[in-house]
């Protein structure tokens, strides 16, 4: 094969009908939007809200391209790699990316309503958000070590800047600095881990690495190799755990959430976490199950697929152990640490940490199941997708209410919410619904999220994790309930009035709009589950 | 869809309306454009009355079970069944129905809700929110008793939690926040265990189902999948039973998970106490009789002594603790613990074993007694809490030592109190008697020791109730604070107390009216358990050759050497129930 042929192949693969670029339209749209926003700032300096409207337009266009129109004709895409195996485009990518883009639409509108940016920073804010979003899209479709690294960095770096957007506030700068230093450290460790893995396995493309892994295990793995591989896996997990804010790599989260504005905190807590979970699923899927077995030449294969699956048993056990341990510790620590918080954003930071723990549980279940029951493993991933979808609304609503209350009172302390029930009953009901949904009480969507996760754990027979999950539901009750208690039960302080935000106002309407799905999704479980199952159906094959 | 001549549609509407009318009322209440508090209360009362009338209509006796909206006496199976698909991906159904066990509790719920709403006239803080939460609570309670789908059941079970938390936490006494969170925490701990049990059962059943009746069938099969080992050598059935039982025992409440109850009762406002004692506690008993035993007979058989022992301990402990109280409401709360212990004992006396020739009569007696005790306690405890509330509204204290001489100041009130308190005591001729008697009779064949202990608790009960009456009502004159406020009962208060008194007497002198509803279904449950212990637990003891294979369960080889001696029960309920039970299953 000469160079010319190679070039022809690449061009055909990239541009041709059904080629890579076609599947990459949403990301391309986001990139184009970034340019448009920056240009608009130069060309039309008089149009104050240009950035918002262009961003909204771009996001809607991206949503349009990302929407799985063909699915309605029952045409589910098979998993395929694009850009010569760098990215993977399957239904999981489509669904999770769709959720991210949908979240971004709600989020952009939310920031426009609260006016979080300083006077001239609007364009920069949206550019950073869009850039981060592109990185997240890469994370969830990564099929190559480079893309993993690139995606994580591209999603993180704009977030560091966003955290420090309030330039005149020292606490904001401190948050940004902590976030950046922590992020850089975690990325370094992750890169080291990836290079260890790539070094032993002799490739940087994830499925090829798995094929090599099977080969090594099949031939008998030496203690040195085991050590390097386990260390590599562990270091890779450090990077993912940082993005997930999993204990013990969570230290940045409370400070960043407190220092950054509530809007940015919402973005980090929802979008960043969803992308990190997507990446985790990708990594777990690729290393726990030989996909397709289309190995490159020169690698001698085990006799059949079953033997290959069995060979990866030890790897799966390793993954289950790490992810379960992280999940259990994260969940418990997050819930316990949330007790002492007096600042609402810090409380939500720990709540986010705890939920990251819950969301890692089905990943552990999937890894435990994949060897014996692929359908069960897919069901576990579907549980995660359901969780992400519900979590998106719950957390965005919580942060939105925090931001609106901050605009009204200038405070984010829980104690300052006292007596809100009397002044703004509608908003209090919204907050109560969101909080109880975060606890996981029916008939709210948060219950379904927990229930599907618990079902996955039962299926995988991870009893300890199930017990920890159940115990944590109980632990989490206290601090969520405390917020509601202060709002509804505590008397209004004498020296000042609680803010009045009726649901009929624009702000109140937005909160209600976010709260309605928290209730409605409970009754729409069927549709949501179908979507989640569709997302998972291309994994583990 | 609106063709009400179609019985299916009519059933769907009737049962759904009973459950969701209060919630609908709560929704309307939130947007009702009136300012007067009285107006809001009247509206809520109207809703509860309407619901009560609907449940009464549902309970009207009918000749055969196909009659829509009426209840066929003597028919043991589910009636007025509503079954629609809800979430097909999990096989979750909108599945409702009533039988002899749930119907009396449904009527009790709507009845007490109505009285408690009427007793809420003295609430004057954020009335709109109070009424809305109250109505929401009623929806949850009715839903729990009527749903036959486990998922639906759990949703309603949890729906009750939030309104109850706020009702105690906002409108309660001085330590209301502590009491409310304690209540919430205990109940949530129990319900998380219930949830895990539900999910495990769902996963073990094949095809997966949340259908309670189907799960019961699966659980009673000889080769039930629930017998497979789950963890630490114990079977699915064992774990599910234990988890469910703990969850329900919290609600019941049984010692040692009862500690939320006295706090919650002391701090809750009077109407909420009425509901709490009258209805919420019954959910524990209902869950055990409807879910624990039919679905997990293996574990119930194995753990029968634990259940009965826990019941007896609760009885003794509750009675002794009640005797030591200085706070009137706390005393009544502990008496609830004691009385609900009878329920646990009556449900648990698994005497239909080979040792007793599979005689189901005693267990039937115990279980019917437990059911009767639940209803009777619903009436007497709600009445007691209401009466304490009446007193508290006047003198603003509940210290037993500062009362005395009320007979002279409030003669009608004292008379009503006597009847209600004696009903709680279990005086023959009043409603508390039959439940206790039947439970003790049922326990006798299971264990003479437990029966003797249970019987002697009656003495303790008499001790604390008579002593209370002496301290509160008798004596020369009232010397406590706010003596001037001791005015006679108002007309509204009399109207609330009157139905309770009337029912206490009616059930006392004519218990058949309740047993007619309860007994067929209880007998069916007990016979199912007996068949199970005969065919699955102890197949070798009925004389089959051990080497031969166990014959399949058919109507023929279920040898039921039913006792020839006519029991008290059979005399009252002249139903040929042993025959009619085979024809159930809608």
PDB file of C-alpha atoms in Angstrom, chain B residues 320-472:
ATOM      1  CA  UNK B 320     -44.942  -1.568  81.536  1.00  0.00           C
ATOM      2  CA  UNK B 321     -43.673   1.559  79.797  1.00  0.00           C
ATOM      3  CA  UNK B 322     -47.181   2.982  79.636  1.00  0.00           C
ATOM      4  CA  UNK B 323     -47.504   2.491  83.355  1.00  0.00           C
ATOM      5  CA  UNK B 324     -44.416   4.585  83.986  1.00  0.00           C
ATOM      6  CA  UNK B 325     -45.449   7.625  81.947  1.00  0.00           C
ATOM      7  CA  UNK B 326     -46.301  11.012  83.345  1.00  0.00           C
ATOM      8  CA  UNK B 327     -47.375  12.470  80.006  1.00  0.00           C
ATOM      9  CA  UNK B 328     -50.902  11.534  79.019  1.00  0.00           C
ATOM     10  CA  UNK B 329     -50.152  11.305  75.310  1.00  0.00           C
ATOM     11  CA  UNK B 330     -47.009   9.293  75.887  1.00  0.00           C
ATOM     12  CA  UNK B 331     -49.009   6.849  77.920  1.00  0.00           C
ATOM     13  CA  UNK B 332     -51.483   6.381  75.100  1.00  0.00           C
ATOM     14  CA  UNK B 333     -48.574   5.983  72.674  1.00  0.00           C
ATOM     15  CA  UNK B 334     -47.025   3.190  74.703  1.00  0.00           C
ATOM     16  CA  UNK B 335     -50.394   1.537  75.044  1.00  0.00           C
ATOM     17  CA  UNK B 336     -50.379   1.425  71.233  1.00  0.00           C
ATOM     18  CA  UNK B 337     -47.082  -0.447  71.300  1.00  0.00           C
ATOM     19  CA  UNK B 338     -48.601  -2.913  73.730  1.00  0.00           C
ATOM     20  CA  UNK B 339     -51.778  -3.364  71.719  1.00  0.00           C
ATOM     21  CA  UNK B 340     -49.988  -3.829  68.435  1.00  0.00           C
ATOM     22  CA  UNK B 341     -47.989  -6.585  70.084  1.00  0.00           C
ATOM     23  CA  UNK B 342     -51.211  -8.582  70.147  1.00  0.00           C
ATOM     24  CA  UNK B 343     -51.430  -8.178  66.402  1.00  0.00           C
ATOM     25  CA  UNK B 344     -47.952  -9.577  65.936  1.00  0.00           C
ATOM     26  CA  UNK B 345     -48.635 -12.496  68.240  1.00  0.00           C
ATOM     27  CA  UNK B 346     -51.937 -13.297  66.575  1.00  0.00           C
ATOM     28  CA  UNK B 347     -50.403 -13.253  63.098  1.00  0.00           C
ATOM     29  CA  UNK B 348     -47.429 -15.355  64.051  1.00  0.00           C
ATOM     30  CA  UNK B 349     -48.952 -18.372  65.806  1.00  0.00           C
ATOM     31  CA  UNK B 350     -48.121 -20.941  63.139  1.00  0.00           C
ATOM     32  CA  UNK B 351     -49.940 -23.836  64.777  1.00  0.00           C
ATOM     33  CA  UNK B 352     -51.117 -25.522  61.570  1.00  0.00           C
ATOM     34  CA  UNK B 353     -48.363 -28.112  61.686  1.00  0.00           C
ATOM     35  CA  UNK B 354     -48.153 -31.878  61.900  1.00  0.00           C
ATOM     36  CA  UNK B 355     -48.010 -31.690  65.681  1.00  0.00           C
ATOM     37  CA  UNK B 356     -51.540 -30.331  65.613  1.00  0.00           C
ATOM     38  CA  UNK B 357     -52.814 -32.517  62.760  1.00  0.00           C
ATOM     39  CA  UNK B 358     -52.814 -29.466  60.499  1.00  0.00           C
ATOM     40  CA  UNK B 359     -55.650 -27.940  62.421  1.00  0.00           C
ATOM     41  CA  UNK B 360     -56.087 -24.462  61.020  1.00  0.00           C
ATOM     42  CA  UNK B 361     -58.692 -23.320  63.494  1.00  0.00           C
ATOM     43  CA  UNK B 362     -56.374 -21.869  66.082  1.00  0.00           C
ATOM     44  CA  UNK B 363     -54.238 -19.979  63.685  1.00  0.00           C
ATOM     45  CA  UNK B 364     -57.340 -18.692  61.958  1.00  0.00           C
ATOM     46  CA  UNK B 365     -58.496 -17.528  65.348  1.00  0.00           C
ATOM     47  CA  UNK B 366     -55.211 -15.817  66.018  1.00  0.00           C
ATOM     48  CA  UNK B 367     -55.102 -14.092  62.661  1.00  0.00           C
ATOM     49  CA  UNK B 368     -58.748 -13.034  62.772  1.00  0.00           C
ATOM     50  CA  UNK B 369     -58.101 -11.793  66.250  1.00  0.00           C
ATOM     51  CA  UNK B 370     -55.148  -9.801  64.999  1.00  0.00           C
ATOM     52  CA  UNK B 371     -57.271  -8.276  62.251  1.00  0.00           C
ATOM     53  CA  UNK B 372     -60.013  -7.473  64.727  1.00  0.00           C
ATOM     54  CA  UNK B 373     -57.485  -6.020  67.101  1.00  0.00           C
ATOM     55  CA  UNK B 374     -56.193  -3.741  64.355  1.00  0.00           C
ATOM     56  CA  UNK B 375     -59.615  -2.324  63.638  1.00  0.00           C
ATOM     57  CA  UNK B 376     -60.525  -2.104  67.315  1.00  0.00           C
ATOM     58  CA  UNK B 377     -57.278  -0.408  68.144  1.00  0.00           C
ATOM     59  CA  UNK B 378     -57.862   1.975  65.244  1.00  0.00           C
ATOM     60  CA  UNK B 379     -61.073   3.053  66.895  1.00  0.00           C
ATOM     61  CA  UNK B 380     -59.975   3.114  70.507  1.00  0.00           C
ATOM     62  CA  UNK B 381     -56.541   4.691  70.021  1.00  0.00           C
ATOM     63  CA  UNK B 382     -57.850   7.361  67.673  1.00  0.00           C
ATOM     64  CA  UNK B 383     -60.517   8.033  70.278  1.00  0.00           C
ATOM     65  CA  UNK B 384     -57.989   8.234  73.095  1.00  0.00           C
ATOM     66  CA  UNK B 385     -55.745  10.621  71.217  1.00  0.00           C
ATOM     67  CA  UNK B 386     -58.722  12.751  70.330  1.00  0.00           C
ATOM     68  CA  UNK B 387     -59.809  12.900  73.960  1.00  0.00           C
ATOM     69  CA  UNK B 388     -56.321  13.794  75.131  1.00  0.00           C
ATOM     70  CA  UNK B 389     -56.319  16.493  72.470  1.00  0.00           C
ATOM     71  CA  UNK B 390     -59.613  17.876  73.717  1.00  0.00           C
ATOM     72  CA  UNK B 391     -58.158  18.133  77.175  1.00  0.00           C
ATOM     73  CA  UNK B 392     -54.886  19.617  75.993  1.00  0.00           C
ATOM     74  CA  UNK B 393     -56.642  22.333  74.028  1.00  0.00           C
ATOM     75  CA  UNK B 394     -58.275  23.482  77.232  1.00  0.00           C
ATOM     76  CA  UNK B 395     -55.548  23.278  79.845  1.00  0.00           C
ATOM     77  CA  UNK B 396     -52.397  23.204  77.680  1.00  0.00           C
ATOM     78  CA  UNK B 397     -50.628  20.517  79.611  1.00  0.00           C
ATOM     79  CA  UNK B 398     -50.647  16.740  79.618  1.00  0.00           C
ATOM     80  CA  UNK B 399     -49.153  16.020  82.980  1.00  0.00           C
ATOM     81  CA  UNK B 400     -51.108  13.144  84.467  1.00  0.00           C
ATOM     82  CA  UNK B 401     -50.291  14.178  88.017  1.00  0.00           C
ATOM     83  CA  UNK B 402     -51.881  17.586  87.582  1.00  0.00           C
ATOM     84  CA  UNK B 403     -55.239  16.323  86.428  1.00  0.00           C
ATOM     85  CA  UNK B 404     -58.020  15.058  88.615  1.00  0.00           C
ATOM     86  CA  UNK B 405     -61.652  15.738  89.249  1.00  0.00           C
ATOM     87  CA  UNK B 406     -62.633  16.059  85.622  1.00  0.00           C
ATOM     88  CA  UNK B 407     -65.822  14.088  86.173  1.00  0.00           C
ATOM     89  CA  UNK B 408     -67.360  17.004  87.959  1.00  0.00           C
ATOM     90  CA  UNK B 409     -66.258  19.605  85.435  1.00  0.00           C
ATOM     91  CA  UNK B 410     -66.794  17.732  82.154  1.00  0.00           C
ATOM     92  CA  UNK B 411     -69.299  14.941  82.697  1.00  0.00           C
ATOM     93  CA  UNK B 412     -69.997  14.092  79.031  1.00  0.00           C
ATOM     94  CA  UNK B 413     -66.333  14.104  78.189  1.00  0.00           C
ATOM     95  CA  UNK B 414     -65.583  11.845  81.108  1.00  0.00           C
ATOM     96  CA  UNK B 415     -68.337   9.429  80.157  1.00  0.00           C
ATOM     97  CA  UNK B 416     -67.075   9.176  76.606  1.00  0.00           C
ATOM     98  CA  UNK B 417     -63.555   8.742  77.913  1.00  0.00           C
ATOM     99  CA  UNK B 418     -64.622   5.867  80.120  1.00  0.00           C
ATOM    100  CA  UNK B 419     -66.114   3.971  77.201  1.00  0.00           C
ATOM    101  CA  UNK B 420     -63.127   4.541  74.929  1.00  0.00           C
ATOM    102  CA  UNK B 421     -60.594   3.712  77.618  1.00  0.00           C
ATOM    103  CA  UNK B 422     -62.441   0.593  78.649  1.00  0.00           C
ATOM    104  CA  UNK B 423     -62.609  -0.403  75.013  1.00  0.00           C
ATOM    105  CA  UNK B 424     -58.842  -0.128  74.918  1.00  0.00           C
ATOM    106  CA  UNK B 425     -58.618  -2.111  78.106  1.00  0.00           C
ATOM    107  CA  UNK B 426     -60.472  -4.962  76.475  1.00  0.00           C
ATOM    108  CA  UNK B 427     -63.593  -4.985  78.611  1.00  0.00           C
ATOM    109  CA  UNK B 428     -66.122  -7.530  77.362  1.00  0.00           C
ATOM    110  CA  UNK B 429     -68.881  -5.796  75.496  1.00  0.00           C
ATOM    111  CA  UNK B 430     -66.510  -3.299  73.934  1.00  0.00           C
ATOM    112  CA  UNK B 431     -64.433  -3.657  70.799  1.00  0.00           C
ATOM    113  CA  UNK B 432     -61.060  -4.311  72.415  1.00  0.00           C
ATOM    114  CA  UNK B 433     -62.225  -7.558  73.949  1.00  0.00           C
ATOM    115  CA  UNK B 434     -62.588  -9.806  70.921  1.00  0.00           C
ATOM    116  CA  UNK B 435     -59.218  -9.154  69.417  1.00  0.00           C
ATOM    117  CA  UNK B 436     -57.381  -9.915  72.623  1.00  0.00           C
ATOM    118  CA  UNK B 437     -59.483 -12.965  73.379  1.00  0.00           C
ATOM    119  CA  UNK B 438     -58.966 -14.510  69.972  1.00  0.00           C
ATOM    120  CA  UNK B 439     -55.288 -13.788  69.915  1.00  0.00           C
ATOM    121  CA  UNK B 440     -54.821 -15.453  73.283  1.00  0.00           C
ATOM    122  CA  UNK B 441     -56.967 -18.429  72.259  1.00  0.00           C
ATOM    123  CA  UNK B 442     -54.958 -18.779  69.087  1.00  0.00           C
ATOM    124  CA  UNK B 443     -51.703 -18.527  70.963  1.00  0.00           C
ATOM    125  CA  UNK B 444     -52.685 -21.209  73.462  1.00  0.00           C
ATOM    126  CA  UNK B 445     -52.227 -24.067  71.027  1.00  0.00           C
ATOM    127  CA  UNK B 446     -48.991 -22.628  69.706  1.00  0.00           C
ATOM    128  CA  UNK B 447     -47.359 -22.023  73.034  1.00  0.00           C
ATOM    129  CA  UNK B 448     -48.942 -22.085  76.431  1.00  0.00           C
ATOM    130  CA  UNK B 449     -46.233 -19.889  77.885  1.00  0.00           C
ATOM    131  CA  UNK B 450     -46.823 -17.109  75.368  1.00  0.00           C
ATOM    132  CA  UNK B 451     -50.568 -17.381  75.859  1.00  0.00           C
ATOM    133  CA  UNK B 452     -50.223 -17.057  79.609  1.00  0.00           C
ATOM    134  CA  UNK B 453     -47.915 -14.084  79.274  1.00  0.00           C
ATOM    135  CA  UNK B 454     -50.260 -12.488  76.744  1.00  0.00           C
ATOM    136  CA  UNK B 455     -53.210 -13.049  79.019  1.00  0.00           C
ATOM    137  CA  UNK B 456     -51.449 -11.526  81.967  1.00  0.00           C
ATOM    138  CA  UNK B 457     -50.697  -8.408  79.947  1.00  0.00           C
ATOM    139  CA  UNK B 458     -54.411  -7.746  80.202  1.00  0.00           C
ATOM    140  CA  UNK B 459     -53.837  -7.221  83.896  1.00  0.00           C
ATOM    141  CA  UNK B 460     -51.073  -4.733  83.202  1.00  0.00           C
ATOM    142  CA  UNK B 461     -53.319  -2.986  80.698  1.00  0.00           C
ATOM    143  CA  UNK B 462     -56.084  -2.776  83.247  1.00  0.00           C
ATOM    144  CA  UNK B 463     -53.510  -1.461  85.679  1.00  0.00           C
ATOM    145  CA  UNK B 464     -52.376   1.507  83.654  1.00  0.00           C
ATOM    146  CA  UNK B 465     -55.788   2.356  82.261  1.00  0.00           C
ATOM    147  CA  UNK B 466     -57.574   2.235  85.588  1.00  0.00           C
ATOM    148  CA  UNK B 467     -54.789   4.168  87.204  1.00  0.00           C
ATOM    149  CA  UNK B 468     -55.037   6.764  84.453  1.00  0.00           C
ATOM    150  CA  UNK B 469     -58.760   7.061  84.914  1.00  0.00           C
ATOM    151  CA  UNK B 470     -58.244   7.458  88.600  1.00  0.00           C
ATOM    152  CA  UNK B 471     -55.647  10.176  88.195  1.00  0.00           C
ATOM    153  CA  UNK B 472     -57.411  12.115  85.466  1.00  0.00           C
TER     154      UNK B 472
END
